[in-house]
CSV table of C-alpha atoms in Angstrom, one decimal:
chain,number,residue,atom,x,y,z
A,1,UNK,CA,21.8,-25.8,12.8
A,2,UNK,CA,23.2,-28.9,10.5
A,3,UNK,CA,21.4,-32.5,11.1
A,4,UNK,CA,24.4,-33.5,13.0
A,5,UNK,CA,24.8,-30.7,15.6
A,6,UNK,CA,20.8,-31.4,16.1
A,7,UNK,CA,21.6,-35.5,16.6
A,8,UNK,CA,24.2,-34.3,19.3
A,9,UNK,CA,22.4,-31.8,21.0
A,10,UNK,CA,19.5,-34.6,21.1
A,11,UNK,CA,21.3,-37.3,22.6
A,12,UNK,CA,23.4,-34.9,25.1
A,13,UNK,CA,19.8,-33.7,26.0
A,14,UNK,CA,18.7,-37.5,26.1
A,15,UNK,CA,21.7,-38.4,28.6
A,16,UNK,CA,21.6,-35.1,30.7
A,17,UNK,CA,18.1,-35.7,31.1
A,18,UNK,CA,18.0,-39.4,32.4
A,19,UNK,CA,21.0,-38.5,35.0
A,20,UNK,CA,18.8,-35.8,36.4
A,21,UNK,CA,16.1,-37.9,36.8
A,22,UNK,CA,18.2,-40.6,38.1
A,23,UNK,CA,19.9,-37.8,40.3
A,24,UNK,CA,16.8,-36.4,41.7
A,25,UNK,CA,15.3,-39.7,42.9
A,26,UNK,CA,18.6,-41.3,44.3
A,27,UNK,CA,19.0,-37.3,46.2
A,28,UNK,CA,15.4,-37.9,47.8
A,29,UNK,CA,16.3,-41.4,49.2
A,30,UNK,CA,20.0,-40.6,50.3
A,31,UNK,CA,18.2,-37.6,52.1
A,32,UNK,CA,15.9,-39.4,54.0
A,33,UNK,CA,18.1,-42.1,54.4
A,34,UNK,CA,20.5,-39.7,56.0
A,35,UNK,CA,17.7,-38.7,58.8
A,36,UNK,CA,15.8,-41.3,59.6
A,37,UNK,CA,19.5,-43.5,59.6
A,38,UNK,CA,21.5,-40.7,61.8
A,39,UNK,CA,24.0,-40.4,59.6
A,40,UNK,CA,25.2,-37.1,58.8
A,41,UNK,CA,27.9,-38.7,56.3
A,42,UNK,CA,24.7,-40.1,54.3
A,43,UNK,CA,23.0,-36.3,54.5
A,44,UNK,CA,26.6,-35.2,53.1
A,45,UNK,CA,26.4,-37.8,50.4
A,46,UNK,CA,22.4,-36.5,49.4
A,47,UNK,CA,23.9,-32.8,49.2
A,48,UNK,CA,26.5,-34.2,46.9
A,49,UNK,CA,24.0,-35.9,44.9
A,50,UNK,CA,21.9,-32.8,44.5
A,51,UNK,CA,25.1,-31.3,43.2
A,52,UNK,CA,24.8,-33.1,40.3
A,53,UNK,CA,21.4,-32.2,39.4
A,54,UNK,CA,22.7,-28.7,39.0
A,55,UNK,CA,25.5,-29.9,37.0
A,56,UNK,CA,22.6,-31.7,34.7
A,57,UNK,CA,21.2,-28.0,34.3
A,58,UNK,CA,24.6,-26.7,33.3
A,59,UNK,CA,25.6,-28.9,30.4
A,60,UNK,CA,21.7,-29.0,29.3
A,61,UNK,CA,21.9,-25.4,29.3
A,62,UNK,CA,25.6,-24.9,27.2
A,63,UNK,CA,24.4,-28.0,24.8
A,64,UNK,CA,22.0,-26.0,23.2
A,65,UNK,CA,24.1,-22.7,23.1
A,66,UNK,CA,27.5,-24.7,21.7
A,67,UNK,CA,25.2,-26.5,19.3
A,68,UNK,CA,24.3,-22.9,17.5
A,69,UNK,CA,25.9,-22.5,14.2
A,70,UNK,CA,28.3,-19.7,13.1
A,71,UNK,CA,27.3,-16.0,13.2
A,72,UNK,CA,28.7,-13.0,12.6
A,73,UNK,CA,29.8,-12.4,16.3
A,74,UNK,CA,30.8,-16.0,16.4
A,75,UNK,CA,32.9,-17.1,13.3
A,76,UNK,CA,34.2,-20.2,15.1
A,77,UNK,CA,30.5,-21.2,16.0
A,78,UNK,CA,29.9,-21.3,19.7
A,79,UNK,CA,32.2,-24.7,20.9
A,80,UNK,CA,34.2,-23.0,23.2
A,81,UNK,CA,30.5,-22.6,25.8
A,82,UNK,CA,30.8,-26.4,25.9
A,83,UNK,CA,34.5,-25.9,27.6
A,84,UNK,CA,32.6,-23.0,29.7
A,85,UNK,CA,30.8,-25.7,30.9
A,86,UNK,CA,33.4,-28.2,32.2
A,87,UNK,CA,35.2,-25.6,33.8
A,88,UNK,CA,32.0,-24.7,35.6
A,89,UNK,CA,30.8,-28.5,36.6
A,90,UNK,CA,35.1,-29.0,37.5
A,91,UNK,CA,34.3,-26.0,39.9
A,92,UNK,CA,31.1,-27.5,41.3
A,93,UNK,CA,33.2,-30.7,42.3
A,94,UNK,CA,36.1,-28.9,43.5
A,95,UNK,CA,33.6,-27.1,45.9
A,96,UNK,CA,31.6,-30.5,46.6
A,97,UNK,CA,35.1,-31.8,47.6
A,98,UNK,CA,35.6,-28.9,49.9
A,99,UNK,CA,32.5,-29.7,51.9
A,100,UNK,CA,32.8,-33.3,52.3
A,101,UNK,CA,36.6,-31.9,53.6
A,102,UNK,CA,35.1,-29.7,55.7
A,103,UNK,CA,32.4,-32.0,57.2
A,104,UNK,CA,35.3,-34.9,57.5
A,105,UNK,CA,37.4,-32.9,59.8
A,106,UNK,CA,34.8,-31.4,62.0
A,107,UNK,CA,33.7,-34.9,62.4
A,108,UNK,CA,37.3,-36.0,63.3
A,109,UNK,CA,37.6,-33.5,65.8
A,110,UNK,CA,35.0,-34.3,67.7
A,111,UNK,CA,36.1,-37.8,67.9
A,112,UNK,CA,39.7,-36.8,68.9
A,113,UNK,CA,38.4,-34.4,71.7
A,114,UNK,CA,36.6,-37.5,73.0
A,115,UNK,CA,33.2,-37.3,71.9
A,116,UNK,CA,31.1,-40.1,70.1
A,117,UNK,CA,29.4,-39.8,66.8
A,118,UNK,CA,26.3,-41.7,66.5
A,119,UNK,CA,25.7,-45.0,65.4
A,120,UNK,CA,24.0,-45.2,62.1
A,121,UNK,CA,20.8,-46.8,61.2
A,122,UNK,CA,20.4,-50.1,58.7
A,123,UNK,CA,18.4,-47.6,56.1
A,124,UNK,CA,21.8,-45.4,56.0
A,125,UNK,CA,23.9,-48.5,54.8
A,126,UNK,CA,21.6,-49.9,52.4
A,127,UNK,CA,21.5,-46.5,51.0
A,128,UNK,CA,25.1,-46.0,50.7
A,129,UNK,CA,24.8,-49.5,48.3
A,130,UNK,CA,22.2,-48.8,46.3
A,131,UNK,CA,23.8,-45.2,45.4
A,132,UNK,CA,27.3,-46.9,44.3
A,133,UNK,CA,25.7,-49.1,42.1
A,134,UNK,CA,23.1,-46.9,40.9
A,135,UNK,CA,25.9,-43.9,40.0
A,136,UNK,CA,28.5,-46.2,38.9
A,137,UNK,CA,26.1,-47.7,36.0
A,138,UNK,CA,25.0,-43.7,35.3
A,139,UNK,CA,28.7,-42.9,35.2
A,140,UNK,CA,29.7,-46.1,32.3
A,141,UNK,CA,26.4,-45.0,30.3
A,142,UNK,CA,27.2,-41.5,30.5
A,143,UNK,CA,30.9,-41.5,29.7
A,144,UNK,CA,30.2,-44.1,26.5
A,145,UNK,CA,27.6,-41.6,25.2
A,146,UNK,CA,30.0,-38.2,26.4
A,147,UNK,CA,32.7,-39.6,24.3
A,148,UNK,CA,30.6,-41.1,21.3
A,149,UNK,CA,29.4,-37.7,20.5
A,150,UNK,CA,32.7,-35.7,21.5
A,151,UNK,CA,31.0,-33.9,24.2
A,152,UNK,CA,33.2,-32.5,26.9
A,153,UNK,CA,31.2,-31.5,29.2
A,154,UNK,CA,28.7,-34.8,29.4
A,155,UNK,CA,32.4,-36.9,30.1
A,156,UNK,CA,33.0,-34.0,32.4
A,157,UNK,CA,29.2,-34.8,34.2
A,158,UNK,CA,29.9,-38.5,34.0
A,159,UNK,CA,33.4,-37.9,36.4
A,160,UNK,CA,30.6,-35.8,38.5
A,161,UNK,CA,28.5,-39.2,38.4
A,162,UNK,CA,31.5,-41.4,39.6
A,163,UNK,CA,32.5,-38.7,42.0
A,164,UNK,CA,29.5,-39.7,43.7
A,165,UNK,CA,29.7,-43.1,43.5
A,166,UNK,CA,33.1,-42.9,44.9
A,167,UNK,CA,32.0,-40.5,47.8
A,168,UNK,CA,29.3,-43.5,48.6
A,169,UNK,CA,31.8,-45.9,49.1
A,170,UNK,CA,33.2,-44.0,51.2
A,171,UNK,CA,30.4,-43.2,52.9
A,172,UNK,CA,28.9,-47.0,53.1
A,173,UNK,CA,33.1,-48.1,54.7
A,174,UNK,CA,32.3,-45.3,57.3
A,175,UNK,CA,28.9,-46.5,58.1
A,176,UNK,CA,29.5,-50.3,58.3
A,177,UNK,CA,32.6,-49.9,60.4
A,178,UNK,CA,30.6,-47.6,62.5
A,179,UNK,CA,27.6,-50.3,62.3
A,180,UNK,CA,29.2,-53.6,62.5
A,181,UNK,CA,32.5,-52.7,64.6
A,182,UNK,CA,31.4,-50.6,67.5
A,183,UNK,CA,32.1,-46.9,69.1
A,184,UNK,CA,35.9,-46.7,68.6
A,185,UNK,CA,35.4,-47.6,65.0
A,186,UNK,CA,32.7,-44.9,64.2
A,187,UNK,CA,36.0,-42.1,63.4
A,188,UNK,CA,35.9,-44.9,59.8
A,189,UNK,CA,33.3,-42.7,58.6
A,190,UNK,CA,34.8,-39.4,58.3
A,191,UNK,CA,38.1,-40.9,57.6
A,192,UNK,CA,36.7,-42.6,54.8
A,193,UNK,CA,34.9,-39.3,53.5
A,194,UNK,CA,38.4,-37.8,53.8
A,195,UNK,CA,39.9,-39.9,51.3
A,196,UNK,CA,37.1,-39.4,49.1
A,197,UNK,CA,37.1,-35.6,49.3
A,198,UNK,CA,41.0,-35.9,47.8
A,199,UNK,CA,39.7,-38.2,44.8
A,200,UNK,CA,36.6,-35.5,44.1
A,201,UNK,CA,40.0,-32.8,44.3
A,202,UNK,CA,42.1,-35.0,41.6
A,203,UNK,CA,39.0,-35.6,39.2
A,204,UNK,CA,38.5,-31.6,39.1
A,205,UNK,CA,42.0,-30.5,39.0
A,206,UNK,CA,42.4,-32.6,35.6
A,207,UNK,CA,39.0,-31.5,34.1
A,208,UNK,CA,39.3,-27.7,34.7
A,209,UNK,CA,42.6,-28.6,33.3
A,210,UNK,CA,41.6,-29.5,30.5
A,211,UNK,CA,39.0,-26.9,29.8
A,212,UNK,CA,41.8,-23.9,30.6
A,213,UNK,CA,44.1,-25.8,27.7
A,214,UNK,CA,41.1,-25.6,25.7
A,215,UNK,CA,40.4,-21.8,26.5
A,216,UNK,CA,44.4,-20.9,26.3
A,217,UNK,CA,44.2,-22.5,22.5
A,218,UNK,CA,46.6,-25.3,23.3
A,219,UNK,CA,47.3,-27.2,20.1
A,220,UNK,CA,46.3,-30.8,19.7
A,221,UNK,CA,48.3,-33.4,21.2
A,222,UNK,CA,51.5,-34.3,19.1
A,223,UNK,CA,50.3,-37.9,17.7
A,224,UNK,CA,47.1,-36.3,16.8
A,225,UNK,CA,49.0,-33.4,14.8
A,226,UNK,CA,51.2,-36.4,12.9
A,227,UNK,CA,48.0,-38.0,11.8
A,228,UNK,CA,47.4,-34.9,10.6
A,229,UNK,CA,50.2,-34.4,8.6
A,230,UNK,CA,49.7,-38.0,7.1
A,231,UNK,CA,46.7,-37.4,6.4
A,232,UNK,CA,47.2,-34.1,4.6
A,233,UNK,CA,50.0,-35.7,2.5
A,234,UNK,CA,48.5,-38.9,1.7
A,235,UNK,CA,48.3,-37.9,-2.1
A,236,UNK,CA,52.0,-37.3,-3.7
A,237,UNK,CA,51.0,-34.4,-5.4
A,238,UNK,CA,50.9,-32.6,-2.1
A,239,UNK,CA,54.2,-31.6,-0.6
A,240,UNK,CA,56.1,-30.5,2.3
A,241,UNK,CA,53.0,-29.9,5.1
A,242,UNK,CA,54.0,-27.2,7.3
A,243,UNK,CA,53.4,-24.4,9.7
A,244,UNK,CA,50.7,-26.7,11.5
A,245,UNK,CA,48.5,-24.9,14.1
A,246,UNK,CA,45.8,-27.1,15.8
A,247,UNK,CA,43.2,-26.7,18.8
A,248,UNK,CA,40.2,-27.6,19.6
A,249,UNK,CA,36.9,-25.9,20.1
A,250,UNK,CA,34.7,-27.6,21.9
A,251,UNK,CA,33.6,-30.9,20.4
A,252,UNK,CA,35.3,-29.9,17.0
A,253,UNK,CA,39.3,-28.8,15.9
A,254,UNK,CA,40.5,-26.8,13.7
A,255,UNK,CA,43.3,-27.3,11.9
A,256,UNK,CA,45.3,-24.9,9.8
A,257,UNK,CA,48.1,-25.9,7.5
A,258,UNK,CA,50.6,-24.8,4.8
A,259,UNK,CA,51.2,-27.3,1.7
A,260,UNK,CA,53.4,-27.2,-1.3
A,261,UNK,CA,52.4,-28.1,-5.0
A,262,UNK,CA,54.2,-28.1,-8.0
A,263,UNK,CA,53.9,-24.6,-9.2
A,264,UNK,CA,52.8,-25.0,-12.9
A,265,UNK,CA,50.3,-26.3,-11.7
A,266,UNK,CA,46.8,-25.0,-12.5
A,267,UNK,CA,44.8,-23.1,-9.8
A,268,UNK,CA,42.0,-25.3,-10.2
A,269,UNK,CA,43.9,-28.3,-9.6
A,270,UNK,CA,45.5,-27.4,-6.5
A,271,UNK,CA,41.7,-26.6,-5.5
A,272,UNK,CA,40.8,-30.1,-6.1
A,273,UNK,CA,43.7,-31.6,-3.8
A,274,UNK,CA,42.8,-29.0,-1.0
A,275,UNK,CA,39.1,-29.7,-0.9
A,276,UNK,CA,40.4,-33.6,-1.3
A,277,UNK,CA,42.1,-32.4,1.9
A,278,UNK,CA,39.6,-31.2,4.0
A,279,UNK,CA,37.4,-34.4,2.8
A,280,UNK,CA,39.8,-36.8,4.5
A,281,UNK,CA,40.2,-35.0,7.2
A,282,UNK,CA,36.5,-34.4,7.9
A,283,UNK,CA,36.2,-38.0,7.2
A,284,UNK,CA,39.2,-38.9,9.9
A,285,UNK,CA,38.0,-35.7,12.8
A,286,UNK,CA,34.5,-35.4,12.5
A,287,UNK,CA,32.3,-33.3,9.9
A,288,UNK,CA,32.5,-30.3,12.1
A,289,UNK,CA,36.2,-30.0,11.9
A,290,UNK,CA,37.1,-26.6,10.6
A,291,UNK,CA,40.3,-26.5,8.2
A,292,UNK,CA,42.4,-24.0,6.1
A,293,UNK,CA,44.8,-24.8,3.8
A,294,UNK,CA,47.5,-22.0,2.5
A,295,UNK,CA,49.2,-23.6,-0.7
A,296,UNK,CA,52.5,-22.8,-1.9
A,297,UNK,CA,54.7,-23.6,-5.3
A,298,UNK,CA,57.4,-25.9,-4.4
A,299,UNK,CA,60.3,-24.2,-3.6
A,300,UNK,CA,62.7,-25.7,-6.5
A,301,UNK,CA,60.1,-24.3,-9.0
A,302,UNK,CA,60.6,-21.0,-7.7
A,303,UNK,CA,64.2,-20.9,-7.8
A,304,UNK,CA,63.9,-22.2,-11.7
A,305,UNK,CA,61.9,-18.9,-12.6
């Protein structure tokens, strides 16, 4: 494993790690919040915060398989169990946003067929604030770090983190309606979770988006492919970049490219522009960028033999 796969793994670990313990105390409170409080929405809210603790498990889990080097089953290395990873935690909220759904209408029902949800407790709503503050500071932390060290699936987690601090918020508009506003008000709470449950549905539907384009070797986006290409012909001796295929795996790309060079010249100078090249472009995407470059004689020299 190279020093910088090892400095990733590290601080993904470092991250995951803090989130979990973060996870499992604020789980623990909302739980007992929940109960002592009489507010199922609040026992919803701990379930989703246990959620993430197995989500913490997951990307500590495909951090240290993604970080292994190449092998001989694995001549790519082992990025792509990193995009195994979001898809997995994108599931996870998908099905967190199905319960909170499911909870949300049962709820409403019962207020529509004239029955009366109970009032919650003061515990429940001071619970509800400390768990959007709490999550919204994991998520910033968590996202900085996920994108500092290219890591999809620590971003992933961090949606996972503001997915929670979203679903509190809608969990502390339920219980101070419900609190401050009397019985007819007390349908706020499931209304509000509701809402919520179609923001969880949006994060995951982009993530596990992402992860299948990933998977399904979709090339790079187009401005990153033209930095590419400037980058690649940045020195004049190189010509004509062409038959560009890009994609990422995992936290790395990989970029394969055809260039042109004037064809008297020497092998071992067109070896010194190539691996001048793949220097720049290490420098521009990351050491772990994996590149390979075809060259071709110009065309016109061709033509003059």
């Amino acid at each position: 494993m190279s020093g910088e796969a090892e400095i990733r793994k590290k601080k993904i670990y470092r991250v995951t790690f803090i989130g979990f313990a973060v996870n499992l105390l604020l789980a623990g409170i909302k739980l007992a919040a929940g109960i002592l409080g009489r507010s199922g929405a609040m026992v919803a809210d701990a379930v989703h915060s246990f959620s993430d603790m197995a989500t913490d498990v997951v990307v500590i889990a495909f951090a240290k398989i993604s970080a292994k080097p190449k092998d001989e089953g694995h001549d790519y290395g082992h990025g792509k169990y990193e995009t195994l990873a979001t898809i997995i935690i994108s599931l996870a909220l998908a099905a967190v946003g199905t319960g909170i759904l499911v909870n949300s209408i049962g709820a409403i029902r019962v207020v529509v067929d004239g029955g009366l949800l109970p009032r919650p407790g003061t515990v429940a709503l001071l619970a509800a604030a400390v768990s959007i503050v709490v999550k919204e500071i994991l998520y910033r932390y968590t996202v900085r770090e996920g994108r500092r060290v290219s890591s999809p699936s620590m971003i992933a987690n961090a949606w996972h983190h503001r997915s929670d601090a979203l679903s509190s918020l809608g969990t502390l508009a339920g219980i101070g309606c419900a609190y401050f506003l009397g019985d007819k008000w007390r349908i706020a709470d499931p209304i509000a979770a509701l809402v919520v449950a179609v923001f969880i549905f949006k994060i995951a539907f982009d993530l596990i988006r992402t992860g299948l384009d990933e998977l399904l070797e979709r090339s790079l986006p187009e401005d990153v492919e033209e930095e590419i290409l400037r980058v690649v012909a940045a020195n004049p001796e190189v010509r004509e970049p062409h038959n560009l295929r890009t994609r990422r795996i995992g936290a790395s790309i990989a970029v394969e490219v055809h260039v042109r060079v004037d064809g008297a010249m020497s092998v071992c100078r067109s070896h010194e522009l190539t691996v001048d090249i793949e220097r720049r472009l290490r420098a521009r995407f990351g050491e772990g960028t994996m590149i390979a470059i075809h060259v071709e004689p110009l065309k016109a020299a061709c033509r003059a033999e």
